[in-house]
CSV table of C-alpha atoms in Angstrom, one decimal:
chain,number,residue,atom,x,y,z
A,1243,MET,CA,62.4,99.3,71.6
A,1244,ASN,CA,62.7,96.1,74.0
A,1245,THR,CA,60.7,96.2,77.1
A,1246,SER,CA,60.9,94.2,80.2
A,1247,ASP,CA,59.3,94.9,83.6
A,1248,LEU,CA,62.7,94.6,84.9
A,1249,ILE,CA,67.0,95.3,83.5
A,1250,ILE,CA,69.2,94.2,86.2
A,1251,ILE,CA,72.9,95.7,84.7
A,1252,GLY,CA,74.9,93.5,85.4
A,1253,ALA,CA,75.1,89.4,86.7
A,1254,GLY,CA,77.5,88.9,89.3
A,1255,PRO,CA,76.4,87.8,92.6
A,1256,GLY,CA,73.7,90.5,93.1
A,1257,GLY,CA,72.5,90.6,89.5
A,1258,TYR,CA,71.7,87.2,88.4
A,1259,GLU,CA,70.0,85.9,91.7
A,1260,ALA,CA,67.8,89.2,91.9
A,1261,ALA,CA,66.8,88.5,88.2
A,1262,LEU,CA,66.2,84.9,89.6
A,1263,GLN,CA,63.8,86.4,91.8
A,1264,ALA,CA,62.2,88.0,89.8
A,1265,ALA,CA,61.7,85.8,87.4
A,1266,ARG,CA,61.1,83.5,89.4
A,1267,ALA,CA,57.9,86.0,90.2
A,1268,GLY,CA,56.7,85.9,86.9
A,1269,LEU,CA,57.6,89.0,86.3
A,1270,THR,CA,59.9,89.6,83.0
A,1271,VAL,CA,63.5,90.7,83.2
A,1272,THR,CA,66.6,91.3,80.8
A,1273,LEU,CA,70.1,91.1,82.3
A,1274,ILE,CA,72.2,93.2,80.7
A,1275,GLU,CA,76.5,92.3,81.2
A,1276,ALA,CA,79.4,93.6,79.9
A,1277,ALA,CA,82.2,91.0,80.4
A,1278,HIS,CA,81.2,87.5,82.3
A,1279,PHE,CA,78.5,85.5,84.4
A,1280,GLY,CA,79.3,86.6,87.5
A,1281,GLY,CA,81.2,89.9,88.8
A,1282,THR,CA,83.6,90.4,89.9
A,1283,CYS,CA,82.8,87.7,92.7
A,1284,LEU,CA,83.3,84.8,90.4
A,1285,ASN,CA,85.7,85.8,88.2
A,1286,ALA,CA,88.9,88.0,89.7
A,1287,GLY,CA,87.3,88.0,93.5
A,1288,CYS,CA,86.5,85.7,96.4
A,1289,ILE,CA,86.7,82.2,93.7
A,1290,PRO,CA,89.0,82.7,92.8
A,1291,THR,CA,91.4,83.9,95.1
A,1292,LYS,CA,89.7,81.7,97.3
A,1293,CYS,CA,91.2,78.5,95.1
A,1294,LEU,CA,94.2,79.5,95.4
A,1295,ALA,CA,94.1,79.8,99.4
A,1296,HIS,CA,92.7,76.4,99.4
A,1297,SER,CA,96.7,75.4,97.7
A,1298,ALA,CA,98.4,77.0,99.6
A,1299,GLU,CA,96.6,75.3,103.2
A,1300,VAL,CA,97.0,72.3,101.2
A,1301,TYR,CA,100.7,72.5,100.3
A,1302,GLN,CA,101.2,74.2,103.8
A,1303,LEU,CA,99.8,71.7,105.4
A,1304,ALA,CA,101.8,68.8,103.1
A,1305,LYS,CA,105.0,70.1,104.1
A,1306,GLN,CA,104.0,69.8,108.3
A,1307,SER,CA,102.5,66.1,108.6
A,1308,ALA,CA,105.0,64.7,109.0
A,1309,GLY,CA,104.4,66.2,113.1
A,1310,ILE,CA,101.2,64.2,112.9
A,1311,GLY,CA,102.5,60.9,110.6
A,1312,VAL,CA,101.8,61.5,107.2
A,1313,GLY,CA,105.4,62.0,105.6
A,1314,CYS,CA,105.3,64.6,102.2
A,1315,PRO,CA,109.0,64.3,101.8
A,1316,GLU,CA,108.9,65.2,97.8
A,1317,VAL,CA,106.3,68.8,98.4
A,1318,SER,CA,106.2,70.9,95.1
A,1319,LEU,CA,104.3,73.2,94.3
A,1320,ASN,CA,102.6,73.9,90.1
A,1321,LEU,CA,101.6,77.6,90.6
A,1322,GLN,CA,100.7,76.8,86.8
A,1323,GLN,CA,98.7,73.6,87.6
A,1324,ALA,CA,97.3,75.6,90.4
A,1325,VAL,CA,96.0,78.6,88.6
A,1326,ALA,CA,94.3,75.6,86.1
A,1327,HIS,CA,92.3,74.3,88.6
A,1328,LYS,CA,91.0,78.1,89.4
A,1329,ASN,CA,90.1,78.9,86.5
A,1330,ALA,CA,88.7,75.5,85.8
A,1331,VAL,CA,86.5,76.0,88.7
A,1332,ILE,CA,85.4,79.4,87.5
A,1333,GLU,CA,83.9,77.8,84.3
A,1334,GLN,CA,82.2,75.0,86.5
A,1335,LEU,CA,80.7,78.3,87.9
A,1336,ARG,CA,80.1,80.1,84.4
A,1337,LEU,CA,77.9,77.6,82.6
A,1338,GLY,CA,76.6,76.8,86.4
A,1339,ILE,CA,74.2,80.1,86.5
A,1340,ALA,CA,74.5,80.1,82.4
A,1341,THR,CA,72.0,77.4,83.4
A,1342,LEU,CA,70.0,79.1,85.3
A,1343,MET,CA,69.6,82.2,83.0
A,1344,LYS,CA,67.5,80.7,80.8
A,1345,THR,CA,64.1,80.7,83.5
A,1346,PRO,CA,61.6,81.5,81.6
A,1347,GLY,CA,61.2,85.9,81.7
A,1348,ILE,CA,64.9,86.6,82.1
A,1349,THR,CA,66.5,87.6,78.5
A,1350,CYS,CA,70.4,88.0,78.2
A,1351,VAL,CA,71.9,90.8,77.0
A,1352,THR,CA,76.2,91.2,76.2
A,1353,GLY,CA,77.6,93.7,75.6
A,1354,LYS,CA,78.0,97.2,78.0
A,1355,ALA,CA,74.7,99.4,79.5
A,1356,HIS,CA,74.0,104.0,79.4
A,1357,PHE,CA,70.5,105.1,80.7
A,1358,VAL,CA,69.3,107.5,77.8
A,1359,ASP,CA,66.2,108.0,80.3
A,1360,ASP,CA,65.1,107.3,83.4
A,1361,HIS,CA,63.4,104.4,82.1
A,1362,THR,CA,66.0,103.2,78.7
A,1363,VAL,CA,69.2,101.6,78.8
A,1364,ALA,CA,70.8,101.2,75.0
A,1365,VAL,CA,73.5,98.7,74.4
A,1366,GLU,CA,75.1,99.3,71.5
A,1367,ASP,CA,72.3,100.2,68.4
A,1368,ALA,CA,69.3,98.5,70.6
A,1369,GLN,CA,67.2,100.1,73.6
A,1370,TYR,CA,65.2,98.7,76.4
A,1371,THR,CA,63.2,99.3,78.5
A,1372,ALA,CA,61.3,98.9,81.3
A,1373,LYS,CA,59.4,100.3,84.1
A,1374,HIS,CA,62.0,99.6,85.8
A,1375,ILE,CA,65.9,98.7,86.7
A,1376,ILE,CA,68.9,97.7,88.9
A,1377,ILE,CA,72.1,98.8,88.9
A,1378,ALA,CA,74.5,96.1,90.0
A,1379,SER,CA,77.1,97.1,87.6
A,1380,GLY,CA,79.6,96.0,90.3
A,1381,SER,CA,83.2,97.2,90.5
A,1382,THR,CA,86.7,98.3,88.9
A,1383,THR,CA,90.6,97.9,90.6
A,1384,LYS,CA,91.9,101.2,91.6
A,1385,ARG,CA,95.7,102.2,91.7
A,1386,LEU,CA,97.3,104.4,93.4
A,1387,PRO,CA,97.1,108.3,91.8
A,1388,VAL,CA,102.0,108.0,92.5
A,1389,GLU,CA,104.0,108.3,90.5
A,1390,GLY,CA,105.2,104.8,89.0
A,1391,ALA,CA,101.9,103.0,89.9
A,1392,ASN,CA,101.3,102.0,86.0
A,1393,LEU,CA,104.6,100.5,86.2
A,1394,GLU,CA,104.3,97.1,84.5
A,1395,CYS,CA,105.8,96.3,87.4
A,1396,VAL,CA,102.5,96.7,88.5
A,1397,ILE,CA,100.1,94.5,88.9
A,1398,THR,CA,96.6,95.0,91.0
A,1399,SER,CA,94.6,91.7,92.3
A,1400,ASP,CA,93.2,90.7,88.4
A,1401,GLU,CA,96.7,89.7,87.4
A,1402,ILE,CA,98.1,88.4,90.2
A,1403,LEU,CA,95.1,85.4,90.4
A,1404,ASN,CA,97.1,84.0,86.6
A,1405,LEU,CA,100.6,84.3,87.9
A,1406,THR,CA,102.3,80.9,86.6
A,1407,ALA,CA,105.7,81.3,88.3
A,1408,VAL,CA,106.4,82.9,92.5
A,1409,PRO,CA,108.1,85.9,92.0
A,1410,ARG,CA,111.5,86.1,95.1
A,1411,ARG,CA,109.7,88.6,96.3
A,1412,LEU,CA,106.1,90.4,96.7
A,1413,CYS,CA,105.5,94.1,97.9
A,1414,VAL,CA,102.0,94.1,98.2
A,1415,ILE,CA,99.9,98.3,98.9
A,1416,GLY,CA,97.6,97.8,101.3
A,1417,GLY,CA,97.1,95.6,104.5
A,1418,GLY,CA,93.2,94.8,104.1
A,1419,VAL,CA,91.2,92.0,102.7
A,1420,VAL,CA,92.7,91.5,99.5
A,1421,GLY,CA,96.3,92.5,100.3
A,1422,LEU,CA,96.6,89.5,103.2
A,1423,GLU,CA,94.9,87.3,101.5
A,1424,PHE,CA,98.0,87.6,98.6
A,1425,ALA,CA,100.4,88.2,101.1
A,1426,ALA,CA,99.6,85.0,102.6
A,1427,ILE,CA,99.2,82.6,100.1
A,1428,PHE,CA,102.3,84.0,98.4
A,1429,ASN,CA,103.7,83.9,101.3
A,1430,THR,CA,102.6,79.8,101.3
A,1431,PHE,CA,103.4,79.5,97.1
A,1432,GLY,CA,107.4,80.6,99.4
A,1433,ALA,CA,107.7,84.3,97.8
A,1434,GLU,CA,108.7,87.1,99.5
A,1435,VAL,CA,106.1,89.1,101.4
A,1436,THR,CA,106.0,93.0,102.5
A,1437,VAL,CA,103.2,94.4,103.2
A,1438,VAL,CA,102.5,98.9,103.1
A,1439,GLU,CA,99.9,100.8,105.2
A,1440,TYR,CA,98.3,103.3,105.4
A,1441,CYS,CA,96.2,103.1,107.8
A,1442,LYS,CA,97.6,102.8,112.0
A,1443,GLU,CA,97.4,99.5,112.0
A,1444,VAL,CA,96.2,96.8,108.8
A,1445,LEU,CA,92.3,95.5,108.2
A,1446,PRO,CA,91.5,99.1,109.6
A,1447,ASN,CA,87.8,98.5,109.3
A,1448,LEU,CA,87.9,95.4,111.6
A,1449,ASP,CA,88.0,95.2,115.2
A,1450,LYS,CA,91.4,96.5,116.2
A,1451,ASP,CA,92.0,93.4,118.4
A,1452,MET,CA,91.8,90.9,115.9
A,1453,ALA,CA,93.1,93.1,112.9
A,1454,LYS,CA,96.3,92.7,115.8
A,1455,ARG,CA,96.4,89.7,116.4
A,1456,LEU,CA,96.4,88.8,112.4
A,1457,ARG,CA,99.0,91.3,111.8
A,1458,THR,CA,100.7,89.1,114.5
A,1459,ALA,CA,100.4,85.4,113.8
A,1460,LEU,CA,101.1,86.3,110.2
A,1461,LYS,CA,104.9,87.7,110.6
A,1462,LYS,CA,105.3,85.4,113.2
A,1463,GLN,CA,104.6,83.2,109.4
A,1464,GLY,CA,107.2,85.7,108.0
A,1465,ILE,CA,105.7,88.8,106.1
A,1466,ALA,CA,106.9,91.9,106.9
A,1467,PHE,CA,104.6,94.2,108.1
A,1468,PHE,CA,105.2,98.5,107.7
A,1469,THR,CA,101.7,100.5,109.4
A,1470,GLU,CA,101.0,103.9,108.8
A,1471,SER,CA,103.0,104.0,105.3
A,1472,GLY,CA,101.6,106.3,102.6
A,1473,VAL,CA,103.3,104.7,99.3
A,1474,GLN,CA,105.1,108.6,97.9
A,1475,ARG,CA,106.4,107.3,94.5
A,1476,ILE,CA,106.7,103.2,93.0
A,1477,GLU,CA,110.1,103.4,90.4
A,1478,THR,CA,112.8,100.9,88.8
A,1479,THR,CA,116.0,100.0,90.0
A,1480,PRO,CA,119.4,99.5,87.8
A,1481,ASP,CA,118.3,95.8,87.8
A,1482,GLY,CA,115.2,96.1,86.8
A,1483,SER,CA,113.4,95.6,90.8
A,1484,ALA,CA,110.6,97.9,91.4
A,1485,ARG,CA,111.4,99.9,94.6
A,1486,VAL,CA,108.6,101.4,96.9
A,1487,VAL,CA,109.6,104.2,98.6
A,1488,PHE,CA,107.4,105.4,101.2
A,1489,ALA,CA,106.9,108.2,103.9
A,1490,GLN,CA,106.5,106.0,107.9
A,1491,LYS,CA,106.2,108.5,110.4
A,1492,GLY,CA,107.8,111.1,109.0
A,1493,ASN,CA,110.6,108.9,107.8
A,1494,GLU,CA,111.1,108.0,103.7
A,1495,ALA,CA,111.8,104.3,103.5
A,1496,THR,CA,112.1,101.9,101.0
A,1497,VAL,CA,111.0,98.2,100.4
A,1498,GLU,CA,112.6,96.5,96.6
A,1499,ALA,CA,110.1,93.4,95.2
A,1500,ASP,CA,110.1,92.2,92.1
A,1501,LEU,CA,106.7,91.9,91.9
A,1502,VAL,CA,104.6,95.5,93.6
A,1503,LEU,CA,100.5,93.9,94.1
A,1504,MET,CA,97.9,97.2,94.4
A,1505,ALA,CA,95.7,96.7,96.7
A,1506,VAL,CA,93.8,99.5,97.9
A,1507,GLY,CA,90.7,99.2,96.8
A,1508,ARG,CA,88.0,98.9,93.8
A,1509,ALA,CA,85.2,101.8,92.7
A,1510,PRO,CA,82.6,101.3,91.7
A,1511,ASN,CA,81.7,101.3,88.1
A,1512,VAL,CA,78.8,103.2,87.7
A,1513,THR,CA,80.5,106.4,85.1
A,1514,PRO,CA,80.4,104.2,82.1
A,1515,LEU,CA,77.0,103.8,82.2
A,1516,ASN,CA,75.6,107.9,82.1
A,1517,LEU,CA,73.6,108.1,85.3
A,1518,GLU,CA,72.8,112.0,84.5
A,1519,ALA,CA,70.2,110.9,81.8
A,1520,ALA,CA,68.4,108.8,84.1
A,1521,GLY,CA,68.9,111.7,87.0
A,1522,VAL,CA,70.4,109.3,89.5
A,1523,ASP,CA,72.4,110.9,92.4
A,1524,TYR,CA,76.3,109.4,92.5
A,1525,THR,CA,79.5,110.4,94.2
A,1526,PRO,CA,82.6,108.9,93.5
A,1527,LYS,CA,81.8,106.5,96.3
A,1528,GLY,CA,78.8,104.8,94.5
A,1529,ILE,CA,74.7,105.3,93.9
A,1530,LYS,CA,73.5,107.0,96.4
A,1531,VAL,CA,70.7,104.4,97.8
A,1532,ASP,CA,68.2,104.5,101.0
A,1533,ASP,CA,67.1,101.3,103.1
A,1534,ASN,CA,65.6,100.0,100.7
A,1535,MET,CA,67.8,100.5,97.8
A,1536,HIS,CA,66.3,103.2,96.3
A,1537,THR,CA,68.2,105.4,93.7
A,1538,SER,CA,67.6,109.7,93.8
A,1539,VAL,CA,64.6,108.1,91.2
A,1540,PRO,CA,62.2,106.5,92.8
A,1541,HIS,CA,62.0,102.8,90.0
A,1542,ILE,CA,65.9,102.5,89.4
A,1543,PHE,CA,67.8,100.8,93.0
A,1544,ALA,CA,71.4,100.1,92.4
A,1545,ILE,CA,73.1,97.0,94.4
A,1546,GLY,CA,76.6,95.6,95.3
A,1547,ASP,CA,79.4,98.1,95.3
A,1548,ALA,CA,77.6,100.5,93.2
A,1549,ASN,CA,76.2,101.9,95.9
A,1550,GLY,CA,79.1,101.3,97.6
A,1551,LEU,CA,77.2,99.9,101.5
A,1552,CYS,CA,79.1,97.1,101.5
A,1553,PRO,CA,81.6,95.2,99.3
A,1554,LEU,CA,80.4,91.4,99.9
A,1555,ALA,CA,79.4,89.3,97.2
A,1556,HIS,CA,76.4,88.0,99.6
A,1557,ALA,CA,75.9,91.5,100.4
A,1558,ALA,CA,75.1,92.3,96.9
A,1559,THR,CA,72.6,88.9,96.6
A,1560,PHE,CA,70.7,89.9,99.4
A,1561,GLN,CA,70.8,93.9,98.6
A,1562,GLY,CA,69.2,92.6,96.1
A,1563,HIS,CA,66.2,90.6,97.7
A,1564,ARG,CA,65.4,93.7,99.4
A,1565,ALA,CA,65.3,95.5,95.9
A,1566,VAL,CA,62.6,92.7,94.2
A,1567,ASN,CA,60.5,92.9,97.1
A,1568,GLN,CA,60.7,96.6,96.7
A,1569,ILE,CA,58.7,96.0,93.3
A,1570,LEU,CA,56.6,93.2,94.7
A,1571,GLY,CA,55.0,94.7,97.0
A,1572,LYS,CA,56.0,92.3,99.7
A,1573,THR,CA,58.5,93.4,103.0
A,1574,ASP,CA,60.5,90.7,104.6
A,1575,THR,CA,62.9,90.1,107.1
A,1576,ILE,CA,66.2,90.9,106.5
A,1577,ASP,CA,68.5,92.5,108.6
A,1578,LEU,CA,71.5,94.7,106.0
A,1579,ASN,CA,73.4,95.9,108.7
A,1580,LEU,CA,73.8,92.0,109.9
A,1581,VAL,CA,76.4,91.2,107.2
A,1582,PRO,CA,78.9,88.1,107.9
A,1583,SER,CA,82.1,88.5,107.0
A,1584,ALA,CA,85.4,86.6,106.4
A,1585,VAL,CA,89.3,87.0,105.1
A,1586,TYR,CA,90.8,84.0,103.6
A,1587,THR,CA,94.4,84.4,105.3
A,1588,SER,CA,96.1,80.9,107.5
A,1589,PRO,CA,94.8,81.8,110.1
A,1590,GLN,CA,91.0,83.2,109.2
A,1591,LEU,CA,89.6,85.5,110.3
A,1592,ALA,CA,86.0,86.0,110.5
A,1593,CYS,CA,83.9,88.1,112.1
A,1594,VAL,CA,79.9,90.0,112.6
A,1595,GLY,CA,77.6,92.3,114.6
A,1596,LEU,CA,79.6,95.3,116.1
A,1597,ARG,CA,83.4,95.8,117.0
A,1598,GLU,CA,84.8,97.0,121.1
A,1599,GLU,CA,85.6,100.5,119.4
A,1600,ASP,CA,81.5,100.7,118.4
A,1601,PHE,CA,79.8,100.7,121.9
A,1602,THR,CA,80.6,104.6,123.2
A,1603,THR,CA,78.5,104.9,125.6
A,1604,GLU,CA,79.2,101.4,127.4
A,1605,LYS,CA,81.3,98.7,127.5
A,1606,PRO,CA,80.7,95.8,125.6
A,1607,VAL,CA,80.5,92.4,127.9
A,1608,VAL,CA,83.3,90.3,126.5
A,1609,HIS,CA,83.2,86.9,126.1
A,1610,LYS,CA,86.7,85.1,125.7
A,1611,ALA,CA,87.8,81.2,124.4
A,1612,PHE,CA,90.9,80.1,122.4
A,1613,TYR,CA,91.5,77.9,120.5
A,1614,ARG,CA,94.0,75.8,122.2
A,1615,ALA,CA,91.6,74.1,124.6
A,1616,ASN,CA,89.3,73.0,122.1
A,1617,GLY,CA,89.7,69.3,121.9
A,1618,ARG,CA,89.3,69.0,118.1
A,1619,ALA,CA,91.2,72.3,117.5
A,1620,LEU,CA,93.8,70.0,119.0
A,1621,THR,CA,93.6,66.9,117.3
A,1622,MET,CA,93.7,69.3,114.0
A,1623,ASP,CA,96.9,70.0,115.1
A,1624,ALA,CA,94.8,73.7,114.8
A,1625,GLN,CA,95.6,75.4,118.4
A,1626,GLU,CA,96.3,78.8,117.0
A,1627,GLY,CA,93.1,80.9,117.3
A,1628,TYR,CA,91.0,83.0,119.6
A,1629,LEU,CA,87.0,83.2,119.6
A,1630,LYS,CA,85.9,86.7,120.9
A,1631,ILE,CA,82.4,87.3,121.7
A,1632,LEU,CA,80.8,90.5,122.1
A,1633,ALA,CA,77.5,91.4,124.3
A,1634,ASN,CA,75.8,94.3,126.5
A,1635,ALA,CA,74.5,94.2,129.6
A,1636,GLU,CA,71.3,93.1,129.4
A,1637,GLY,CA,73.9,89.9,127.8
A,1638,ARG,CA,72.4,90.1,124.3
A,1639,ILE,CA,74.9,89.0,122.0
A,1640,LEU,CA,76.0,92.0,119.3
A,1641,GLY,CA,79.1,90.4,118.3
A,1642,ALA,CA,81.4,88.1,117.3
A,1643,HIS,CA,85.2,87.7,116.3
A,1644,ILE,CA,86.9,84.5,115.3
A,1645,MET,CA,91.0,83.9,114.2
A,1646,GLY,CA,91.6,80.6,114.2
A,1647,ASP,CA,90.4,77.6,111.5
A,1648,GLN,CA,87.1,77.4,109.6
A,1649,ALA,CA,86.6,80.9,110.6
A,1650,SER,CA,84.2,81.9,107.6
A,1651,GLU,CA,82.5,78.4,109.2
A,1652,LEU,CA,81.8,79.2,112.1
A,1653,ILE,CA,81.1,83.2,112.0
A,1654,HIS,CA,76.8,81.9,110.9
A,1655,GLU,CA,76.2,80.8,114.0
A,1656,ALA,CA,76.7,84.3,115.5
A,1657,ALA,CA,74.6,85.4,113.0
A,1658,THR,CA,72.2,83.5,113.7
A,1659,LEU,CA,71.9,84.0,117.2
A,1660,MET,CA,72.2,88.2,116.5
A,1661,LYS,CA,70.0,87.7,114.0
A,1662,LEU,CA,67.0,86.6,116.9
A,1663,GLY,CA,67.9,88.7,119.8
A,1664,ALA,CA,69.4,85.6,121.5
A,1665,THR,CA,71.4,86.2,125.1
A,1666,VAL,CA,74.1,84.4,126.5
A,1667,ASP,CA,72.5,82.6,128.6
A,1668,GLN,CA,70.7,81.4,126.4
A,1669,LEU,CA,73.3,79.7,123.7
A,1670,LYS,CA,74.5,78.8,127.3
A,1671,ASP,CA,72.0,76.1,127.1
A,1672,ILE,CA,72.2,74.9,122.9
A,1673,ILE,CA,74.2,72.4,122.9
A,1674,HIS,CA,77.1,71.7,120.8
A,1675,ALA,CA,78.4,68.3,118.9
A,1676,HIS,CA,81.1,67.1,121.0
A,1677,PRO,CA,84.5,67.1,119.7
A,1678,THR,CA,83.4,70.0,117.4
A,1679,LEU,CA,85.9,73.5,117.5
A,1680,SER,CA,82.0,75.4,117.8
A,1681,GLU,CA,81.5,74.0,121.0
A,1682,LEU,CA,84.1,77.5,121.5
A,1683,TYR,CA,80.9,79.3,121.9
A,1684,LEU,CA,80.0,76.9,124.8
A,1685,SER,CA,83.6,77.6,126.2
A,1686,ALA,CA,83.2,82.2,125.8
A,1687,VAL,CA,80.2,82.1,127.7
A,1688,LYS,CA,81.2,79.5,130.5
A,1689,ALA,CA,84.5,81.3,131.4
């Protein structure tokens, strides 16, 4: 029997960061990973997707550069090289994590873990026991339970990352973050892209006004959208193409494509863990936890995609910090309800805090600014964009939403202000450098 203070199942951002924190605090840690360091984020999510998004951005900028005096007449796309660059970045980051996991106190185990009891985990024939356990097992891709979902022409986000040729026609099922990012990437790469979304609007979990603005911007770029459309089946045509059949407002419609991307979310990867042996409660949406990441068994914690609360890598990391702090008997000031998020389309969309529709008892005070009136945006030829700050009647900032260039970076000023409980009047008195996109915040609150 192998004994340590803490067992962590999964070496994604939540798991490996928790292992580092615990080891640096003097705990002995057994970190179990079934595949590669970095989890979904590094290997099949955040990082590889953003590599391809950057390739698309540079490709688009090069094609449009003549307007700012830089001629690029021989611009071409080499998707094989873009994928090779993506793979090199993944490998570099994997090696970096592997180096961190050599921190004294951490023992890494490769293999699939399952519970034997509430203190014991098995990996093949070996057993490991600890006083505390953190489940950070991540998630897996989902497919709609419809006819044709497993046809060869239907792929998930895992497979699309390794395409070496751009399909002529791509149908994306799902207008969430993953679906829109790949739709934008492959539209820029030259594919004819159609998005089929079940809900009334794309990005159904985000601010409706901002989601509509982004959809409109992407539509102008050539992406076709069918919303309020439920996929009924996928079939092949006589020429070998795929046909997606869906119901839109009571009428049957179809889209033909060479490739179909199933981007309908991810499912918590908990079934193989044999949670019943440990007495841990869970549902198909994830493991049940309290605000401190305790499961129904107090010395077992669940973080990240495994608990289904917030499917973002940085949320997993800070949930892991909360769990380790609980083990160490420490309190923290982490606000797990204040999590910035970003959509890496072009333009980008980023948000933090409340949406307009979250204000139920009183309407928010809305402060707006437009990129087209910002000097730095004009110098960058990035006029399309919009910033929105939501405050209550007392002026306290409760939400921020940005669509435009570098939105994923700009959103953190709002997150910081909100964490500190800042008001609109306090924001007005913060000096911002000129010319910068950050001045959009001042423009919004001074309008």
